[in-house]
PDB file of C-alpha atoms in Angstrom:
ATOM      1  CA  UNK K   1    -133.656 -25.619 133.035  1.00 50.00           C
ATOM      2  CA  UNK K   2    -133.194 -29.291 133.116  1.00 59.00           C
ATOM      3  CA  UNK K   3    -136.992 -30.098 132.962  1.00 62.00           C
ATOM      4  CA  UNK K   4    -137.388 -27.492 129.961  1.00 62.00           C
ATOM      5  CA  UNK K   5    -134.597 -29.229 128.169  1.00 67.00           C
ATOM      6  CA  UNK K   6    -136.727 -32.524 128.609  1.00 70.00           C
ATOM      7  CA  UNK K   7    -139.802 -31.212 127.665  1.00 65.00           C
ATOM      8  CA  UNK K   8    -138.536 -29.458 124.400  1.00 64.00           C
ATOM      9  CA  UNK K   9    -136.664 -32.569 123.742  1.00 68.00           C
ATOM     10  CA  UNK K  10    -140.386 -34.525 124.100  1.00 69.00           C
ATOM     11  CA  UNK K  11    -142.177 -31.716 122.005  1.00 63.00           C
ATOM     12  CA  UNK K  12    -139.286 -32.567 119.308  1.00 68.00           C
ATOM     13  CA  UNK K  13    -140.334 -36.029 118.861  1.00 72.00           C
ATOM     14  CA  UNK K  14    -143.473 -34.963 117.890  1.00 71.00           C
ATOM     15  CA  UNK K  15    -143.647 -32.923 114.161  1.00 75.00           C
ATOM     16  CA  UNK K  16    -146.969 -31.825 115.025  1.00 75.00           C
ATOM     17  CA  UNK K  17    -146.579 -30.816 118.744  1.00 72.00           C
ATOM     18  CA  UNK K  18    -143.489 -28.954 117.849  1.00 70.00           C
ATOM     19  CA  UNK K  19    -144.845 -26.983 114.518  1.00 72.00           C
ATOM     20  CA  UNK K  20    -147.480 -26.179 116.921  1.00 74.00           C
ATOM     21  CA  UNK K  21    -145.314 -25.156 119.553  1.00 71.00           C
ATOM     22  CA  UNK K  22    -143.222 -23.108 116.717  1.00 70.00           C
ATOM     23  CA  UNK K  23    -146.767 -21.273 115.570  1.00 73.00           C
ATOM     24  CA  UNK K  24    -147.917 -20.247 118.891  1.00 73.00           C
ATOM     25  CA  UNK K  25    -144.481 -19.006 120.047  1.00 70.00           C
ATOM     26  CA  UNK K  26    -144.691 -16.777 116.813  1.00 69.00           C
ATOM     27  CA  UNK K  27    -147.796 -15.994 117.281  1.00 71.00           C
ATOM     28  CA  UNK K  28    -146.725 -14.763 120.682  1.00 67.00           C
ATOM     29  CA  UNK K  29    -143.488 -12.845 119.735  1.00 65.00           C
ATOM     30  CA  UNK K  30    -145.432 -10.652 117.073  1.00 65.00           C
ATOM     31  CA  UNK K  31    -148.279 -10.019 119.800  1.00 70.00           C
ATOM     32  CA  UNK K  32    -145.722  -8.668 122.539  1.00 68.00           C
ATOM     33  CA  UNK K  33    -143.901  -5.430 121.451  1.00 69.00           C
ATOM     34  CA  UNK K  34    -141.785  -6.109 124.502  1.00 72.00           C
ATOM     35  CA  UNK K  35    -140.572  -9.662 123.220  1.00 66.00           C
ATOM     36  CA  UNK K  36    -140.473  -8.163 119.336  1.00 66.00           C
ATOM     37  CA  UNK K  37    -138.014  -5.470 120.921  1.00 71.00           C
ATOM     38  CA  UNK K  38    -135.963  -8.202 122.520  1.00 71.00           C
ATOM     39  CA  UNK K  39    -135.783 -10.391 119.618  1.00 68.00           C
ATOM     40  CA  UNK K  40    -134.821  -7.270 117.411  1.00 67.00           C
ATOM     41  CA  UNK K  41    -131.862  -6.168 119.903  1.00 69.00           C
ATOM     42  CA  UNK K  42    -130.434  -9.392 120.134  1.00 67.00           C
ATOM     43  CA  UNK K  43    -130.546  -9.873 115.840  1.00 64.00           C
ATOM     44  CA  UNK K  44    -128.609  -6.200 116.266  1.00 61.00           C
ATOM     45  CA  UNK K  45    -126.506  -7.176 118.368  1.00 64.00           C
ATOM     46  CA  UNK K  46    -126.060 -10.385 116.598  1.00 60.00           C
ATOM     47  CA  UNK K  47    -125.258  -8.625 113.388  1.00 56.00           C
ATOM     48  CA  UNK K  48    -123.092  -6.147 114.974  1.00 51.00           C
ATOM     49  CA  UNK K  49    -121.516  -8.414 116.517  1.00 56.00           C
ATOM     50  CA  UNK K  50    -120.335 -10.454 113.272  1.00 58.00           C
ATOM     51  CA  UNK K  51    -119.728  -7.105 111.857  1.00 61.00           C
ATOM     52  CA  UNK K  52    -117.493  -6.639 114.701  1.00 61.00           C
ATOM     53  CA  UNK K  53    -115.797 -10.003 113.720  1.00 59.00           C
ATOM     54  CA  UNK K  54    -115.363  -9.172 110.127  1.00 69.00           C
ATOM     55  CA  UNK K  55    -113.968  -5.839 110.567  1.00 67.00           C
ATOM     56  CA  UNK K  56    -111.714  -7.368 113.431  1.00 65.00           C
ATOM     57  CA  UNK K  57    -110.803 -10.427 111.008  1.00 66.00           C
ATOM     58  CA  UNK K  58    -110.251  -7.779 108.435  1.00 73.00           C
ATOM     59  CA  UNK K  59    -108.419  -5.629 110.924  1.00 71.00           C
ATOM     60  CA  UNK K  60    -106.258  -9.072 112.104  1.00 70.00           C
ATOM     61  CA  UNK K  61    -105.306  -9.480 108.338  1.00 77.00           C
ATOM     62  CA  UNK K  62    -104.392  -6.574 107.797  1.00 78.00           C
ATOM     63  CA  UNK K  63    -102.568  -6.457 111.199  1.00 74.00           C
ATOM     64  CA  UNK K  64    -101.305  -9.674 110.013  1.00 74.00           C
ATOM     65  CA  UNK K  65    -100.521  -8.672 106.467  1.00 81.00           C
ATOM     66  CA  UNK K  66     -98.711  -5.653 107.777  1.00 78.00           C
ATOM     67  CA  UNK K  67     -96.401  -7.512 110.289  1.00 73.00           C
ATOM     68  CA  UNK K  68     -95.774 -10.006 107.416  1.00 80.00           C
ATOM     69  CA  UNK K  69     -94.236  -7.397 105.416  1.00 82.00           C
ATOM     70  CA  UNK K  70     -92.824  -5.634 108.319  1.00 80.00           C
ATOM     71  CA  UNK K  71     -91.351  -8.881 108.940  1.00 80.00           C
ATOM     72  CA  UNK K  72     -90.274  -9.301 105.078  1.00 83.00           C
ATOM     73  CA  UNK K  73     -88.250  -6.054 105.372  1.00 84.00           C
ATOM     74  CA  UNK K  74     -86.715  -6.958 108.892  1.00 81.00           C
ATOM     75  CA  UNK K  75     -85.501 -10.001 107.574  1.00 82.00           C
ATOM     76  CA  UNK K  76     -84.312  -8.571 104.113  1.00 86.00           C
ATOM     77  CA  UNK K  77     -82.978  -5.546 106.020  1.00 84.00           C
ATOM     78  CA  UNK K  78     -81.066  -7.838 108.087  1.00 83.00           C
ATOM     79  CA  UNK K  79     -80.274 -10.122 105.343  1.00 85.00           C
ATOM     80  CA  UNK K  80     -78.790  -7.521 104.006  1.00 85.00           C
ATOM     81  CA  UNK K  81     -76.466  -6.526 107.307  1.00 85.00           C
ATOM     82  CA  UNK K  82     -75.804  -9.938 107.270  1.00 84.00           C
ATOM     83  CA  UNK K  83     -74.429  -9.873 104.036  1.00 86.00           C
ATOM     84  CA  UNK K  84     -72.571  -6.412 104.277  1.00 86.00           C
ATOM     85  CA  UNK K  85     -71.106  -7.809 107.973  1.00 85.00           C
ATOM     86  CA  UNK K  86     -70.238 -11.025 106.017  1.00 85.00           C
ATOM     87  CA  UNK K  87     -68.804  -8.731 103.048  1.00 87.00           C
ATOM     88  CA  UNK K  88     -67.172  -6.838 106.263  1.00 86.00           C
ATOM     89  CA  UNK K  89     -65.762  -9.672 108.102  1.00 85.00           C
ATOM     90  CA  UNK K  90     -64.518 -11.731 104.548  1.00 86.00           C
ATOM     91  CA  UNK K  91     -62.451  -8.512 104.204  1.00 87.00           C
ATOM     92  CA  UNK K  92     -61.302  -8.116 107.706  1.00 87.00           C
ATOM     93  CA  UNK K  93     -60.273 -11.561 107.200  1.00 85.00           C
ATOM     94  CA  UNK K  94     -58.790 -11.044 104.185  1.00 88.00           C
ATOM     95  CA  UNK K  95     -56.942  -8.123 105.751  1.00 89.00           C
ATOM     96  CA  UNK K  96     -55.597 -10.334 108.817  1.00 87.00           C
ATOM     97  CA  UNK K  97     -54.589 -12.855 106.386  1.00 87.00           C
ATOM     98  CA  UNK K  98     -52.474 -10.890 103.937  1.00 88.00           C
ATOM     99  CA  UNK K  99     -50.539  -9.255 107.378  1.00 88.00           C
ATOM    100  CA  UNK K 100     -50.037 -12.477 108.802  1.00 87.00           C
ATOM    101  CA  UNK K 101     -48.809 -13.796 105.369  1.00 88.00           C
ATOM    102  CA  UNK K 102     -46.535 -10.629 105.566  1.00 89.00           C
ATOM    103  CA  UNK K 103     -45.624 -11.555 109.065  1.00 88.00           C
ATOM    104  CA  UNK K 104     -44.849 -14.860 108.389  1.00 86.00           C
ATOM    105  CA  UNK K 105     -42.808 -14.112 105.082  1.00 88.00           C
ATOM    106  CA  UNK K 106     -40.807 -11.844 107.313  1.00 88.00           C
ATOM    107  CA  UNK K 107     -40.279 -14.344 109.678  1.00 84.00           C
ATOM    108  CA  UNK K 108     -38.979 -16.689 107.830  1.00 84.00           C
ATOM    109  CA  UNK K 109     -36.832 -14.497 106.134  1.00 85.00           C
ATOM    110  CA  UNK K 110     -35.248 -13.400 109.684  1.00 83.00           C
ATOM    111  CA  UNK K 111     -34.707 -17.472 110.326  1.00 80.00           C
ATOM    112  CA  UNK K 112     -33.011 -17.868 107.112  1.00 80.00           C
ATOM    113  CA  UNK K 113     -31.158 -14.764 107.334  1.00 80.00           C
ATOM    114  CA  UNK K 114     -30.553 -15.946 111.374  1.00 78.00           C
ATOM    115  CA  UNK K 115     -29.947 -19.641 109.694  1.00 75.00           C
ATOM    116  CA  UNK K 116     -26.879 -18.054 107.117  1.00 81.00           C
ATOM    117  CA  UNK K 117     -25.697 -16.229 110.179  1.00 81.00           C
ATOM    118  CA  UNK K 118     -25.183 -19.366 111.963  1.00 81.00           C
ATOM    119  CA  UNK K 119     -24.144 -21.127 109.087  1.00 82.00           C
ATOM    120  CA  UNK K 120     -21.518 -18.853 108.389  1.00 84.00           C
ATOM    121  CA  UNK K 121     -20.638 -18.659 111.949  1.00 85.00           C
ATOM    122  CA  UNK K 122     -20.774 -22.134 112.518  1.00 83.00           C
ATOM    123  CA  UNK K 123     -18.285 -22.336 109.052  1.00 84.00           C
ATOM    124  CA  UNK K 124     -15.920 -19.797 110.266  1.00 86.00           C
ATOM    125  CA  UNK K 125     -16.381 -21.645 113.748  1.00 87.00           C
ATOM    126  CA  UNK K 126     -15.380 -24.992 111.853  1.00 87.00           C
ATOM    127  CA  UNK K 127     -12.554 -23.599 109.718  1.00 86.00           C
ATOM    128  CA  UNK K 128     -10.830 -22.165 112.838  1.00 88.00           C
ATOM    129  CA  UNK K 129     -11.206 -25.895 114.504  1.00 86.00           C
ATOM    130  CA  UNK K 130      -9.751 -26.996 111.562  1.00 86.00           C
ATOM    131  CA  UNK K 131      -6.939 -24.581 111.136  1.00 88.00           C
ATOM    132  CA  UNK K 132      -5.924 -24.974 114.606  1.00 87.00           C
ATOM    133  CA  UNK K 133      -5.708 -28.847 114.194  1.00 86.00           C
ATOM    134  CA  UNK K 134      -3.757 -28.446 111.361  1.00 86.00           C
ATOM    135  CA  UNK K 135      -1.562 -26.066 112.768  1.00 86.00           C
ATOM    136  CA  UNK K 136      -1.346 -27.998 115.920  1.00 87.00           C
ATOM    137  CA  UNK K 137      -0.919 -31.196 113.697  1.00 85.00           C
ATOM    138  CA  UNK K 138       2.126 -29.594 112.125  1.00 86.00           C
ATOM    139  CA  UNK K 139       3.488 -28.499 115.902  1.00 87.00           C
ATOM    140  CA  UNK K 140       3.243 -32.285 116.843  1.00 85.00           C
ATOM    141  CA  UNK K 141       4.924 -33.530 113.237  1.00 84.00           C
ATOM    142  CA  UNK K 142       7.357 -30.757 113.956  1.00 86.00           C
ATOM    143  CA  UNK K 143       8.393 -31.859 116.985  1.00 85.00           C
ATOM    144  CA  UNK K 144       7.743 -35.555 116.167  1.00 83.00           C
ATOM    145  CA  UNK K 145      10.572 -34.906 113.265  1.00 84.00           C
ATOM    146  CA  UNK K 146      12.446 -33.293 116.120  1.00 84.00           C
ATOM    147  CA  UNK K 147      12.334 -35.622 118.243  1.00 83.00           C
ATOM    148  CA  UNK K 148      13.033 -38.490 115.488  1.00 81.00           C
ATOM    149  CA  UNK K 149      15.534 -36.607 113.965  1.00 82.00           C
ATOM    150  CA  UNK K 150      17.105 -36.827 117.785  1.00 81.00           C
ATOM    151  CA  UNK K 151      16.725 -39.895 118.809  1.00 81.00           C
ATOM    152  CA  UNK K 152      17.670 -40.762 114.950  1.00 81.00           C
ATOM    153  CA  UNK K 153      21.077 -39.139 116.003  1.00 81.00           C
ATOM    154  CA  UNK K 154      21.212 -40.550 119.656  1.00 82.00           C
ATOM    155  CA  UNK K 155      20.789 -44.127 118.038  1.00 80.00           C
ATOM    156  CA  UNK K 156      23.249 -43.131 114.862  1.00 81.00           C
ATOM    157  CA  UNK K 157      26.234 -42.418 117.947  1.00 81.00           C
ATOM    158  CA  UNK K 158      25.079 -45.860 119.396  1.00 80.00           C
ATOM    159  CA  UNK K 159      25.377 -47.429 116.608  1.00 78.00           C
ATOM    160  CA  UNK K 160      28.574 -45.612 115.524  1.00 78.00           C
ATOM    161  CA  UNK K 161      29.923 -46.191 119.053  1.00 81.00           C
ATOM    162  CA  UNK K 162      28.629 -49.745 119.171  1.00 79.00           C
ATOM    163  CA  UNK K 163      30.837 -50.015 115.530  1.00 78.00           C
ATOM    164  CA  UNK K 164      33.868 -48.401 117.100  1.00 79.00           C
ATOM    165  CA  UNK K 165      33.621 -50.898 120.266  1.00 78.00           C
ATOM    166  CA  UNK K 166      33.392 -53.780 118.038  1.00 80.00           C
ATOM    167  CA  UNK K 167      35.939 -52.592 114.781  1.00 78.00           C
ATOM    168  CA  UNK K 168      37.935 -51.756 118.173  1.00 81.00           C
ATOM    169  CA  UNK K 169      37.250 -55.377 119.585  1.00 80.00           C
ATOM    170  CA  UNK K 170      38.286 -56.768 115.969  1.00 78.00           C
ATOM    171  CA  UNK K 171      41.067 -54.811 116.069  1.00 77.00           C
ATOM    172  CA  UNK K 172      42.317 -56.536 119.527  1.00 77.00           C
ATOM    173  CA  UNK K 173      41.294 -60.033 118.201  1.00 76.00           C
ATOM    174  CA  UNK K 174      43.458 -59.050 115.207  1.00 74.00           C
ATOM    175  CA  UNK K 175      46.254 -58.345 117.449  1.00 75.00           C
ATOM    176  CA  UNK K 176      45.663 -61.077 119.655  1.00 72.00           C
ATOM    177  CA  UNK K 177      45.498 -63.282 116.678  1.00 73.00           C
ATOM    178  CA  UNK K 178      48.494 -61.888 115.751  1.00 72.00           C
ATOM    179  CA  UNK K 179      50.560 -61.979 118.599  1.00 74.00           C
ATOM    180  CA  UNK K 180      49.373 -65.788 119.275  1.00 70.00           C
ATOM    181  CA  UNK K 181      50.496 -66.967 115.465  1.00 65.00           C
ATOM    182  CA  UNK K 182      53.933 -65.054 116.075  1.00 66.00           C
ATOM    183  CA  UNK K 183      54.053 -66.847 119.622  1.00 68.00           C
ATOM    184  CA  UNK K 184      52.290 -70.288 117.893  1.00 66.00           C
ATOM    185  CA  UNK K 185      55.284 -69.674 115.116  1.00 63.00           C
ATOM    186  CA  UNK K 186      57.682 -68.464 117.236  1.00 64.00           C
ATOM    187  CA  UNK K 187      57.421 -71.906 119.444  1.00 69.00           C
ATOM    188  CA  UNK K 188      57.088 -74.238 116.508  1.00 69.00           C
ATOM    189  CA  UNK K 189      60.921 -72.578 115.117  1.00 63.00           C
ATOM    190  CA  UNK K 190      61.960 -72.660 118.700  1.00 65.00           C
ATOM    191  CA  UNK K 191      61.181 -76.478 118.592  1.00 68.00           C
ATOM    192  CA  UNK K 192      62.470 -76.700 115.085  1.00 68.00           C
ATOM    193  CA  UNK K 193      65.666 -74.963 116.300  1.00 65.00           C
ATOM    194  CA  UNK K 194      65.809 -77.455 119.373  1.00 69.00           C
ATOM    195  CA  UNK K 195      65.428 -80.689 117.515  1.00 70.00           C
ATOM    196  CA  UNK K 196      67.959 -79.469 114.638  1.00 68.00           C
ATOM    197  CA  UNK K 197      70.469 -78.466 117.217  1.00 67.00           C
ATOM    198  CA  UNK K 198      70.377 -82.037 119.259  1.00 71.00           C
ATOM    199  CA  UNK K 199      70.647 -83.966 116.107  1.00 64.00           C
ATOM    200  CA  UNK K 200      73.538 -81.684 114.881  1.00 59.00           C
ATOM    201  CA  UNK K 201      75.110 -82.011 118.711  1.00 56.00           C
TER     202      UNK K 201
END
């Protein structure tokens, strides 16, 4: 094979050698029924065979062109799910939302409700503290009043006794007083008496 390559590659440099070569091998196909037969089959076969490529191109496009618009409904059909599970979803969604906005409204209508409840409580709670003080205030002015009012007396009968001790102790100076001028008097006209009696006697 490697020498015929060669040789047909020598014959090709030569435009002469090689339409000769061309003529004679013509020459010998149409002369040999056996060679004409070959050459025939394999220009059948050749032609079948790109028939056989066309119709399995055309085949492959319209294989092709089919899945493409098998493909183009897939895709709008599930397009379309998409959408109507979007659609579905959005007003699932919606759904959830408006019960949870329910839910919550409730919610905090039970702490506001439980908020007043505790105010009130908390108020009453407060009030009570507050009443109590004051009524516990009032017990403790009460007795504070008492107990001034008391000792107001107690002090009142010291002092009145403390007055009586000393109006008593005035009282005794008074007499003392007294009874010390009458004896202070009663000396001085004893004196007076003496001295007019020795200058009389």
């Amino acid at each position: 094979m490697g020498v015929a390559r060669e040789l047909l590659d020598e014959i090709s440099k030569d435009e002469k050698l090689y339409d000769e070569l061309v003529r004679k091998v013509a020459i010998g196909i149409a002369r040999n029924d056996e060679v004409r037969m070959l050459i025939l089959n394999s220009i059948i076969r050749d032609i079948a065979t790109k028939k056989d490529i066309e119709d399995q191109g055309n085949s492959m496009r319209n294989e092709i062109q089919s899945l493409k618009e098998e493909m183009r409904k897939e895709i709008e059909s599930l397009r379309n799910e998409m959408k109507h599970e979007i659609q579905s979803l959005k007003s699932e969604t919606e759904k959830k939302i408006d019960a949870l906005r329910v839910e919550l409204k409730r919610d905090i209508e039970e702490i506001k409700s439980m908020q007043k409840k505790d105010i009130e409580e908390l108020r009453n709670e407060m009030i009570k503290k507050i009443e109590d003080q004051r009524s516990e205030t009032r017990k403790d002015i009460e007795n504070l009043r008492i107990d001034t009012k008391s000792e107001i007396e107690s002090l009142r009968s010291y002092v009145d006794a403390k007055f009586d001790g000393i109006n008593k102790r005035i009282d005794d100076l008074r007499s003392d007083m007294r009874m010390y001028f009458f004896g202070f008097l009663g000396s001085i006209l004893a004196t007076l008496i003496t001295i007019i009696l020795t200058k009389v006697f």
